PDB file of C-alpha atoms in Angstrom:
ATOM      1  CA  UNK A  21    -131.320  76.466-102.321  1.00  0.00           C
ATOM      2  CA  UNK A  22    -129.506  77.855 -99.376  1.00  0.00           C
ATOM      3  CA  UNK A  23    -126.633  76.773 -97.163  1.00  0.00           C
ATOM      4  CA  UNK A  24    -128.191  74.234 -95.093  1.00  0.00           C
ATOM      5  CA  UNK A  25    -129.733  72.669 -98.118  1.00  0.00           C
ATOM      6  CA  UNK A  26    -126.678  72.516-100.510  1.00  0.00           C
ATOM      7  CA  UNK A  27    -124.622  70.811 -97.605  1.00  0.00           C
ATOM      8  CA  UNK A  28    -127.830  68.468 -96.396  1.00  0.00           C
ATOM      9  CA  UNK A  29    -126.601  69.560 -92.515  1.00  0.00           C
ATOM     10  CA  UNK A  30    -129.526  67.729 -91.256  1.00  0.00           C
ATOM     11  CA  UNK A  31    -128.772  64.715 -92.347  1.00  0.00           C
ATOM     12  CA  UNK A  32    -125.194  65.289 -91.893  1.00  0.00           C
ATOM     13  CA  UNK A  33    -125.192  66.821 -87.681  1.00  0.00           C
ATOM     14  CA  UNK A  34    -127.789  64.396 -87.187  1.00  0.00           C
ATOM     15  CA  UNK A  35    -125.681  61.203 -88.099  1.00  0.00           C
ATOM     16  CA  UNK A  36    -123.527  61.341 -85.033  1.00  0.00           C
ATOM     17  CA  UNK A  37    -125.525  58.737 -82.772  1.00  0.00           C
ATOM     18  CA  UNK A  38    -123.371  57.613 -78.926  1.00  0.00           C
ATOM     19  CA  UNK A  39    -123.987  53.947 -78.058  1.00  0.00           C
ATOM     20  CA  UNK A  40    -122.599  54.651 -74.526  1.00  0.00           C
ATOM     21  CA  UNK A  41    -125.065  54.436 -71.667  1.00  0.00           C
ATOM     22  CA  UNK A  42    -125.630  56.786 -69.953  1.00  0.00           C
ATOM     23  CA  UNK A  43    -124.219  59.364 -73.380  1.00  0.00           C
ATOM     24  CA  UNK A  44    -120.576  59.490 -72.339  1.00  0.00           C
ATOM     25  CA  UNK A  45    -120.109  63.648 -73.183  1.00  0.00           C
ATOM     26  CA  UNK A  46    -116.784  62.916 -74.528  1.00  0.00           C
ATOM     27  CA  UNK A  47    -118.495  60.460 -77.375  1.00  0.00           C
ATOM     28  CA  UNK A  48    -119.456  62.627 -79.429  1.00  0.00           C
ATOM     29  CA  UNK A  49    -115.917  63.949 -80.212  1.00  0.00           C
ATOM     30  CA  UNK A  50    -114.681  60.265 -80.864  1.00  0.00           C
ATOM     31  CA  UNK A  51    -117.303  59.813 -83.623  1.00  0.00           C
ATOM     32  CA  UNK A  52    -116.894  63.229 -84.874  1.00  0.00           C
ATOM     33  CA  UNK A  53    -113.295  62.471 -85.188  1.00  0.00           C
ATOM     34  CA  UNK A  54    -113.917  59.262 -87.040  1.00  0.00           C
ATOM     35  CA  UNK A  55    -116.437  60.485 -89.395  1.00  0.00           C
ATOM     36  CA  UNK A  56    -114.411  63.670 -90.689  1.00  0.00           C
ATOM     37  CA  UNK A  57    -111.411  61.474 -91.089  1.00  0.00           C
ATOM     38  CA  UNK A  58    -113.972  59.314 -94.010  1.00  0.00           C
ATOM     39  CA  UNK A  59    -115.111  62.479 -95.132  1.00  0.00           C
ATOM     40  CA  UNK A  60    -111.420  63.328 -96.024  1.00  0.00           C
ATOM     41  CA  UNK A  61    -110.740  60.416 -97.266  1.00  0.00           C
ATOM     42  CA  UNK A  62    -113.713  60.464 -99.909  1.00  0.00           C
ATOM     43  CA  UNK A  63    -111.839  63.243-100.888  1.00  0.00           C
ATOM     44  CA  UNK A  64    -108.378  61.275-100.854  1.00  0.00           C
ATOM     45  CA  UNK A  65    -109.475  58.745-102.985  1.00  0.00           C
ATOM     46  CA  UNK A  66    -111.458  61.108-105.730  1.00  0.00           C
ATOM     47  CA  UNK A  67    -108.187  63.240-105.757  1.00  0.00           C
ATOM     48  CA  UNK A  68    -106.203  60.164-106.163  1.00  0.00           C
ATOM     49  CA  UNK A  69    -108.571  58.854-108.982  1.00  0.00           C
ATOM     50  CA  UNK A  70    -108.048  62.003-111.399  1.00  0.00           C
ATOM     51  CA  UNK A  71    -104.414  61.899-110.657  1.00  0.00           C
ATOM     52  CA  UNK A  72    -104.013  58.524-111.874  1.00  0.00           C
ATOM     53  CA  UNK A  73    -106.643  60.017-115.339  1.00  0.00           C
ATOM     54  CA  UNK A  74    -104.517  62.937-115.238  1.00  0.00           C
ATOM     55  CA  UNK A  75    -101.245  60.695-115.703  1.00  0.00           C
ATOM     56  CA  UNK A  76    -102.788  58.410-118.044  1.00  0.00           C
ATOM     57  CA  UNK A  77    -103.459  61.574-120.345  1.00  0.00           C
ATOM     58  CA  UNK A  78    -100.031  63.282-119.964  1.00  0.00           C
ATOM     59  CA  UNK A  79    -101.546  65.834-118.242  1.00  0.00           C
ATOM     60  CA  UNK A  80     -98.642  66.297-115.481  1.00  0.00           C
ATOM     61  CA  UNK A  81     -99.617  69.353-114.433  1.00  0.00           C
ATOM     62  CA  UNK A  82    -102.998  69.034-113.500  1.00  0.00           C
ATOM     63  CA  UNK A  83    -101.777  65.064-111.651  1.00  0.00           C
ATOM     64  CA  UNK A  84     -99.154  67.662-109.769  1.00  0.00           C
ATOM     65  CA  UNK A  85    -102.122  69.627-108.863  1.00  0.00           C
ATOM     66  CA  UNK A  86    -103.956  66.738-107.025  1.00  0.00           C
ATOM     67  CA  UNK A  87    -101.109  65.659-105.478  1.00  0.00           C
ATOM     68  CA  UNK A  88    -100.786  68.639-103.779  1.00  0.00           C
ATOM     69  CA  UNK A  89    -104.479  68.676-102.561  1.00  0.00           C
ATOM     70  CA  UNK A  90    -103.658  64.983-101.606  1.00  0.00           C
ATOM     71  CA  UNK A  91    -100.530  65.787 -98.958  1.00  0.00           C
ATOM     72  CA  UNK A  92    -102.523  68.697 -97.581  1.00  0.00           C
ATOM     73  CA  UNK A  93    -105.484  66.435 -97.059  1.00  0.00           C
ATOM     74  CA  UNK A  94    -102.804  64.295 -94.628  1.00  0.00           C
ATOM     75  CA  UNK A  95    -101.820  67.214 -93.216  1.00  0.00           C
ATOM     76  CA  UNK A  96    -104.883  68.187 -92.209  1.00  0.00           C
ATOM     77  CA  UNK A  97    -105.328  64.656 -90.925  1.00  0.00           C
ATOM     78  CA  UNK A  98    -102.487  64.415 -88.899  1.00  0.00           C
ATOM     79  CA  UNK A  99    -102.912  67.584 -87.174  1.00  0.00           C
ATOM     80  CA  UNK A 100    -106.807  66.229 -86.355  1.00  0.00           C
ATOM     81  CA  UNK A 101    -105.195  63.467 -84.096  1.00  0.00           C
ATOM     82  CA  UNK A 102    -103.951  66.569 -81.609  1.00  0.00           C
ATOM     83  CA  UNK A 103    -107.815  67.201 -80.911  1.00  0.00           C
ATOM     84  CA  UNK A 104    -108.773  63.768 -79.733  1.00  0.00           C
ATOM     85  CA  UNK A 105    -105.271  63.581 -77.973  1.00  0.00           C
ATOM     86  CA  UNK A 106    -107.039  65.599 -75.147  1.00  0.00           C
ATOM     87  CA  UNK A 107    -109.145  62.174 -75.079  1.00  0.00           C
ATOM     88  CA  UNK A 108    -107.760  60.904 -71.793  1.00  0.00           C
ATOM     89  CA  UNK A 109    -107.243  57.142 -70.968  1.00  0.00           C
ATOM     90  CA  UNK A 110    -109.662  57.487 -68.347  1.00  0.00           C
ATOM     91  CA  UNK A 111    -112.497  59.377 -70.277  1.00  0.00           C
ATOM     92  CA  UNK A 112    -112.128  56.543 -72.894  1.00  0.00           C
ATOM     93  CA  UNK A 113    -112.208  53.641 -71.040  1.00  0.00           C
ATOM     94  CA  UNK A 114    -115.427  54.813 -69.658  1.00  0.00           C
ATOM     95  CA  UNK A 115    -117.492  54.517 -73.148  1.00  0.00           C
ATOM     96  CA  UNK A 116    -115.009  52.135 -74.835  1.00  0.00           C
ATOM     97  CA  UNK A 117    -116.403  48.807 -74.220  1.00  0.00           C
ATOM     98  CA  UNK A 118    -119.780  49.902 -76.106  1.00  0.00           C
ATOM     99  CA  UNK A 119    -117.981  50.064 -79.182  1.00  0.00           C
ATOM    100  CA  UNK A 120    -118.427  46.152 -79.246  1.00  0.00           C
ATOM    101  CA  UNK A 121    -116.200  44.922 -82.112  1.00  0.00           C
ATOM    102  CA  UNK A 122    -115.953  48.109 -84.047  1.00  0.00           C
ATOM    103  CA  UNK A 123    -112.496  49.618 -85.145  1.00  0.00           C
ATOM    104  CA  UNK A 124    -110.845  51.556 -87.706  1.00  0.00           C
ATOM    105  CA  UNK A 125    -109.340  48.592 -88.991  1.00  0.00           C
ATOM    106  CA  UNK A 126    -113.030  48.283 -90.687  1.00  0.00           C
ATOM    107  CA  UNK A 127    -112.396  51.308 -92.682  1.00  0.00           C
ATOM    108  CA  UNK A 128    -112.899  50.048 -96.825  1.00  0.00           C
ATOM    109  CA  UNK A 129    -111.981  53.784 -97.550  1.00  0.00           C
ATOM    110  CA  UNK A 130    -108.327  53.431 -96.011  1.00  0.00           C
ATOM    111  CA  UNK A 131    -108.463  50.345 -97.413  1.00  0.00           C
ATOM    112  CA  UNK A 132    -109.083  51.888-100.947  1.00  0.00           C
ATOM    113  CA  UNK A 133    -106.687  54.643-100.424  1.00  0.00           C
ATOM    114  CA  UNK A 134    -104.022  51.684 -99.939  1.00  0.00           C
ATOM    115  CA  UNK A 135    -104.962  49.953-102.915  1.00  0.00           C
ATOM    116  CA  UNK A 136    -104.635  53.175-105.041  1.00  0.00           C
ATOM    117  CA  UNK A 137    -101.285  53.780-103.831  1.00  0.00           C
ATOM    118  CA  UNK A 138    -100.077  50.152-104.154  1.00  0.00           C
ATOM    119  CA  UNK A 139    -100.319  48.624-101.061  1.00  0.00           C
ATOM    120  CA  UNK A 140    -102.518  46.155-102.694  1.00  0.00           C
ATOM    121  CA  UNK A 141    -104.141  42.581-100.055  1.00  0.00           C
ATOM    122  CA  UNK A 142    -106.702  40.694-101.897  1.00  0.00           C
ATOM    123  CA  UNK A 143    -107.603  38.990 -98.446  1.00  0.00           C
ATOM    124  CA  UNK A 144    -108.714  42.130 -97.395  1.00  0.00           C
ATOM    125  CA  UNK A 145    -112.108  42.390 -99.270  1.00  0.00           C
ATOM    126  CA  UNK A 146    -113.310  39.289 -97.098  1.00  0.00           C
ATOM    127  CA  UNK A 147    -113.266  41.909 -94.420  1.00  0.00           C
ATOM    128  CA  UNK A 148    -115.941  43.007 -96.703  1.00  0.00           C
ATOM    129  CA  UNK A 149    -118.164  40.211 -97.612  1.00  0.00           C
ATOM    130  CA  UNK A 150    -121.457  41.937 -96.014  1.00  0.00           C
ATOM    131  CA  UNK A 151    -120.891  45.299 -97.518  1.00  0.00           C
ATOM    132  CA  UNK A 152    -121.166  45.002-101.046  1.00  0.00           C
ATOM    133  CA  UNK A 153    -120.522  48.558-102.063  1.00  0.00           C
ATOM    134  CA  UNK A 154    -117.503  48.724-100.224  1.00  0.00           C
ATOM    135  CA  UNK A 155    -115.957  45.193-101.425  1.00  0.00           C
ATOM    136  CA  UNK A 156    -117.035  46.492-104.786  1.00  0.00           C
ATOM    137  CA  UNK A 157    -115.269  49.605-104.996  1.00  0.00           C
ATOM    138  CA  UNK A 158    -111.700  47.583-102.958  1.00  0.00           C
ATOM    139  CA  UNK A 159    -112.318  45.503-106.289  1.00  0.00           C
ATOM    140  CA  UNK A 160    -111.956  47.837-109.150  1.00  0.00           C
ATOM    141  CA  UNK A 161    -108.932  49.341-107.288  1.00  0.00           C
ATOM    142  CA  UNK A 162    -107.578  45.868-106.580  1.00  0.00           C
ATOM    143  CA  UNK A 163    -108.217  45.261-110.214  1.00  0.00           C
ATOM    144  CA  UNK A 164    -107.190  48.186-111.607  1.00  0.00           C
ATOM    145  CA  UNK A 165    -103.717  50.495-112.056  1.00  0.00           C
ATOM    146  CA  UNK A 166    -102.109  52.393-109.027  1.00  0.00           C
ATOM    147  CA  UNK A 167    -100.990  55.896-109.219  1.00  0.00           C
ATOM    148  CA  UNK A 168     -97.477  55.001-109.154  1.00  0.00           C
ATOM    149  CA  UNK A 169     -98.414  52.154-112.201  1.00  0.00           C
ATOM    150  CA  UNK A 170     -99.788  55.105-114.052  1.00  0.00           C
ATOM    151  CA  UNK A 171     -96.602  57.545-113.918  1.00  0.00           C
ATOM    152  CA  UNK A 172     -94.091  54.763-114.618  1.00  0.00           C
ATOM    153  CA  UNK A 173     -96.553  54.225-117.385  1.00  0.00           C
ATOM    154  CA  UNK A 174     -96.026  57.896-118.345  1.00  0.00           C
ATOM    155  CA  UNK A 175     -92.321  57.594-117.959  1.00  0.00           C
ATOM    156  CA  UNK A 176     -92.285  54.979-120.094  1.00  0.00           C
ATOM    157  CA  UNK A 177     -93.939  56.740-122.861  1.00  0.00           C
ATOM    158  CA  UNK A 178     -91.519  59.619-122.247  1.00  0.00           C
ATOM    159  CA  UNK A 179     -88.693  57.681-123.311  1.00  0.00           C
ATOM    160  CA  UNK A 180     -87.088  56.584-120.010  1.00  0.00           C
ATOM    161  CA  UNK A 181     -86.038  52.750-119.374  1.00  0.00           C
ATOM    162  CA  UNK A 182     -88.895  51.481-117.557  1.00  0.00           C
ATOM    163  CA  UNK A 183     -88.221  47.486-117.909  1.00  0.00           C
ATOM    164  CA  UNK A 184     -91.436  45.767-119.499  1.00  0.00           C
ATOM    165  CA  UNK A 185     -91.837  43.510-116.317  1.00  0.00           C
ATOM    166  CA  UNK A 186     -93.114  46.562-114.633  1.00  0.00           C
ATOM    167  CA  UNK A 187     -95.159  47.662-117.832  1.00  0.00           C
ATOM    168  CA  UNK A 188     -96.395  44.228-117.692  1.00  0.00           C
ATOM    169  CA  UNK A 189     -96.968  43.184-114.407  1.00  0.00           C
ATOM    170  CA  UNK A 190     -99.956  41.747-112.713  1.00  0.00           C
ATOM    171  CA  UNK A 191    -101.635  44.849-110.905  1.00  0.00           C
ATOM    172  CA  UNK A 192    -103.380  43.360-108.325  1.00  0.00           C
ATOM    173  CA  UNK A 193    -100.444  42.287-106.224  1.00  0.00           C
ATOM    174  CA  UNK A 194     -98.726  44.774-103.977  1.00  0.00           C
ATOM    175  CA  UNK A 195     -96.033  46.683-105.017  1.00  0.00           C
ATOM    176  CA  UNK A 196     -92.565  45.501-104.177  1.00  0.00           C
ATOM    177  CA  UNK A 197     -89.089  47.270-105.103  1.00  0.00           C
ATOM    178  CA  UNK A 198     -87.423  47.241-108.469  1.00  0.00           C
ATOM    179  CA  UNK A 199     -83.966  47.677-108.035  1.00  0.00           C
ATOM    180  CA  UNK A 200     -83.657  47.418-112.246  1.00  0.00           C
ATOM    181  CA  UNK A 201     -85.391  51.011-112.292  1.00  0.00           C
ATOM    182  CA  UNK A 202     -82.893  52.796-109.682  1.00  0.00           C
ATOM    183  CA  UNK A 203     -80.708  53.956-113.417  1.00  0.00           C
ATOM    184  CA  UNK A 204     -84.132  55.499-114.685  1.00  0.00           C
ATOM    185  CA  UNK A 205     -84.559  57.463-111.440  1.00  0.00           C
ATOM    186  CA  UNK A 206     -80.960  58.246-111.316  1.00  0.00           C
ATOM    187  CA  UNK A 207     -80.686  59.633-114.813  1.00  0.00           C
ATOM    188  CA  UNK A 208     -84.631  61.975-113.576  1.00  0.00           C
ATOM    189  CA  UNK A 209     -82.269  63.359-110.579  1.00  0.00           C
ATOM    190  CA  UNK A 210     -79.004  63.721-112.332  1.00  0.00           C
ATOM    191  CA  UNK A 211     -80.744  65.932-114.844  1.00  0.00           C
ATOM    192  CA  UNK A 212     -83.485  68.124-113.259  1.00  0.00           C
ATOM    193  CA  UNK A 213     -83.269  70.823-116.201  1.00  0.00           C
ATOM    194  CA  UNK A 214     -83.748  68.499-118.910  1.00  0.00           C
ATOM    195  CA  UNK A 215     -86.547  66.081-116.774  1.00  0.00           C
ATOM    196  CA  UNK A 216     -88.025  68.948-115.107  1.00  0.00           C
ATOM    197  CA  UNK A 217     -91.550  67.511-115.073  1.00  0.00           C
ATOM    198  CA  UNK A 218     -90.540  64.259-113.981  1.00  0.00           C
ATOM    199  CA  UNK A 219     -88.117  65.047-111.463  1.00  0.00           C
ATOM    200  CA  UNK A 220     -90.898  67.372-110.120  1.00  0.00           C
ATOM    201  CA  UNK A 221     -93.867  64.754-109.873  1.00  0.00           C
ATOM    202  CA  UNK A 222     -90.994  62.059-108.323  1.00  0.00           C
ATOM    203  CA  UNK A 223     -90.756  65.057-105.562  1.00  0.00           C
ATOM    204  CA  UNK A 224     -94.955  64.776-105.133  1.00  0.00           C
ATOM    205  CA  UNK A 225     -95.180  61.345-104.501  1.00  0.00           C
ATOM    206  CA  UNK A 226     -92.527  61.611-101.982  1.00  0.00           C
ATOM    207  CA  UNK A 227     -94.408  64.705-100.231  1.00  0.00           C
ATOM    208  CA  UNK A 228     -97.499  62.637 -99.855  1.00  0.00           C
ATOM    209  CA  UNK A 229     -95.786  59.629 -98.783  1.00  0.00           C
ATOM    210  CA  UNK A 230     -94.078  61.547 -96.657  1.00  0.00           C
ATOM    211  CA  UNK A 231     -97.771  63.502 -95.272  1.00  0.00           C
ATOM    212  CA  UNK A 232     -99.320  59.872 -95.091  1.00  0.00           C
ATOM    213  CA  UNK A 233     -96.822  58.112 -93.328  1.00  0.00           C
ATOM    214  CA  UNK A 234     -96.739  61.272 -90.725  1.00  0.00           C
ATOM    215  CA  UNK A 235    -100.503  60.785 -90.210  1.00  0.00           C
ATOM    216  CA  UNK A 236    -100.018  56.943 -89.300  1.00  0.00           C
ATOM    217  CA  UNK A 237     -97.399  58.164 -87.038  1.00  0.00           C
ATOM    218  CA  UNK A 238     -99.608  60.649 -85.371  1.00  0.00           C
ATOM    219  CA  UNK A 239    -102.185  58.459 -85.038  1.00  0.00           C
ATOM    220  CA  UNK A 240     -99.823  55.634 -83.267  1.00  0.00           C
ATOM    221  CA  UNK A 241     -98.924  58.091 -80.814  1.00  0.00           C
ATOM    222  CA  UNK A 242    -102.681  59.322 -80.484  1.00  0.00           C
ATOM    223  CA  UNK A 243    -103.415  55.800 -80.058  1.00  0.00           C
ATOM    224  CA  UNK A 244    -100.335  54.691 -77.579  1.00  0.00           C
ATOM    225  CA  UNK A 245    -101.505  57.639 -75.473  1.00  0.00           C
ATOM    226  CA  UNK A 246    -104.815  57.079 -74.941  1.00  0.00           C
ATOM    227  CA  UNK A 247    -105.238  52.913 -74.953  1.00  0.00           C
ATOM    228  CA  UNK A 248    -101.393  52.303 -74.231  1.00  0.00           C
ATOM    229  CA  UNK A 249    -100.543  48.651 -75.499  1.00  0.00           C
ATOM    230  CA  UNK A 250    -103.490  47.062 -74.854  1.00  0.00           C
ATOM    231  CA  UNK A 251    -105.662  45.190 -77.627  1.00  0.00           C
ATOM    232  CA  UNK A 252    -107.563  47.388 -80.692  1.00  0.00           C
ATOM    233  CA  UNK A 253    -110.627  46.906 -80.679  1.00  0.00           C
ATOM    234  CA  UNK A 254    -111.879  44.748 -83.356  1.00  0.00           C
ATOM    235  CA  UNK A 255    -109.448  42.624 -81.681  1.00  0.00           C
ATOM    236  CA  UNK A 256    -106.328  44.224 -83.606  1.00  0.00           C
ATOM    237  CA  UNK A 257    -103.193  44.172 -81.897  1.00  0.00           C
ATOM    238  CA  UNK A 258    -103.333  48.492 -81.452  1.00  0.00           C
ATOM    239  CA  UNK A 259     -99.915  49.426 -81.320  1.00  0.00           C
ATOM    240  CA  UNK A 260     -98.565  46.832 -82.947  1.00  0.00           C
ATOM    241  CA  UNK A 261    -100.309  46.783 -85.498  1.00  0.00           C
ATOM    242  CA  UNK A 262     -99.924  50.598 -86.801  1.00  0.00           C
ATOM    243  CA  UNK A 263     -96.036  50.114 -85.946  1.00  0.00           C
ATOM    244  CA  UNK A 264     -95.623  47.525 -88.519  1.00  0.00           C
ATOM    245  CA  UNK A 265     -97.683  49.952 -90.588  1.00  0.00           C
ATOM    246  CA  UNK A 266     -95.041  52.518 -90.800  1.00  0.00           C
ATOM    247  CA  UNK A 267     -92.380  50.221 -92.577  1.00  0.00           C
ATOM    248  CA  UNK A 268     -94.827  50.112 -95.572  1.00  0.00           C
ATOM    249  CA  UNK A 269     -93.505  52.409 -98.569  1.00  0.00           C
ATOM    250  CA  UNK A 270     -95.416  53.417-101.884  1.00  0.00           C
ATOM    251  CA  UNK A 271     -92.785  54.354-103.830  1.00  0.00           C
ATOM    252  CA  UNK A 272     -89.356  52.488-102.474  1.00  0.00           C
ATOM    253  CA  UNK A 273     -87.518  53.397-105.675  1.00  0.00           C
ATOM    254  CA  UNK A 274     -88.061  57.239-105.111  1.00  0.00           C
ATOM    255  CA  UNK A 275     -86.128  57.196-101.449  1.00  0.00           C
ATOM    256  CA  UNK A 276     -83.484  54.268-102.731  1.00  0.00           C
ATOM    257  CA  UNK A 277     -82.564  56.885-105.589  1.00  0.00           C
ATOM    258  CA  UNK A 278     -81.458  58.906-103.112  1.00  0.00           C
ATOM    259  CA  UNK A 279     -78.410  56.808-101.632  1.00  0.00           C
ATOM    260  CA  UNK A 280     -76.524  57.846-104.903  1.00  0.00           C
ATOM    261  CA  UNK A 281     -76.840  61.544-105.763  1.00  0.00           C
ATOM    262  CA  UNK A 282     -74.092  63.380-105.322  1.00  0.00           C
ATOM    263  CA  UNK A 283     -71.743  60.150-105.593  1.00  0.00           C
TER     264      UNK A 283
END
């Protein structure tokens, strides 16, 4: 065993492969771009696995822990879309139209991360239909609780007024605001001594909402900059599209909470 071998780096430096004709030299940082972003992303969604375990077993701590892996993951991420911001329009456009009808909007691991977090679109695994693996894995996480399912599960357990619609409700549809748990998350805030743990985890999901929904900002500017508003490829509406991304919210209760502390 040596370093090479432990990380497979042939297989890995040799799966960067240009379509462009002649090899555009600016290629190779568009896929290497792309493929670190799934790499990080495996990581995302293992991270995001144990903390939804971790919650399940009342182990806060260690959920807090991979939470915090999971916001420095996006910031990581975000700061990645500086380095193919030296991209130029003009440098693109000369190797985009090889990239036929590929596009991020492909991504199943994005996809997953989605799910995990709540932001749940059964029509999405049709996306999917040739790539069994992938529509496989959307699946159990389409099937299965989200993070945010698991601590309100926790909460729950812990005593606080989590109403049984929530406990109950059918976890394969996106999550949309409760208003009815607003009192729970007030009574977290208005009490940080005696909900310590709680009010403390509530803080986590916000950081990595708040890390996540900075990387889909960073990338709309990345992207604005380098296509403008012209059409994604894939045939997604670019800007558009990611702009109507950044209204989506994980956890709406956590930032409505906020209106009334200190009232």
């Amino acid at each position: 065993m040596d370093y090479g071998a432990y990380l497979d780096l042939d297989r890995l430096l040799d799966a960067q492969h240009p379509v462009s004709e002649p090899v555009h030299p600016d290629e190779l940082l568009f896929i290497v771009q792309h493929q670190t972003t799934e790499l990080w992303f495996k990581l995302v969604l293992h991270e995001l696995r144990s903390v939804r375990r971790y919650l399940d077993a009342d182990d806060v701590s260690r959920a807090r822990k991979a939470l915090a892996r999971v916001k420095h993951i996006f910031k990581t991420l975000a700061e990645q879309w500086s380095v193919l911001a030296t991209l130029t329009p003009s440098e693109y456009a000369e190797f985009r139209g090889f990239l036929g009808a590929s596009s991020g909007f492909q991504s199943h691991q994005y996809r997953a991360v989605e799910f995990i977090l709540g932001n749940k679109n059964a029509r999405m695994l049709e996306v999917f239909e040739a790539k069994p693996a992938a529509r496989a894995e959307l699946q159990d996480l389409l099937d299965t609780p989200t993070v945010y399912d698991a601590f309100l599960r926790l909460l729950a357990r812990r005593g606080h007024d989590v109403p049984a619609a929530v406990l109950e409700r059918d976890v394969r549809e996106a999550w949309v605001e409760v208003p009815a748990l607003n009192p729970t998350f007030q009574r977290i805030y208005g009490d940080t001594t005696a909900y310590w743990e709680e009010y403390a985890t509530c803080e986590d999901l916000v950081d990595l909402e708040d890390a996540f929904q900075f990387w889909r900002f960073r990338h709309l500017r990345t992207v604005q900059r380098t296509i403008g508003f012209k059409t994604g490829t894939g045939g997604s509406s670019g800007v558009g599209f990611l702009r109507r991304a950044l209204d989506l919210t994980f956890f709406p209760e956590l930032y409505s909470v906020r209106t009334g502390i200190g009232d």
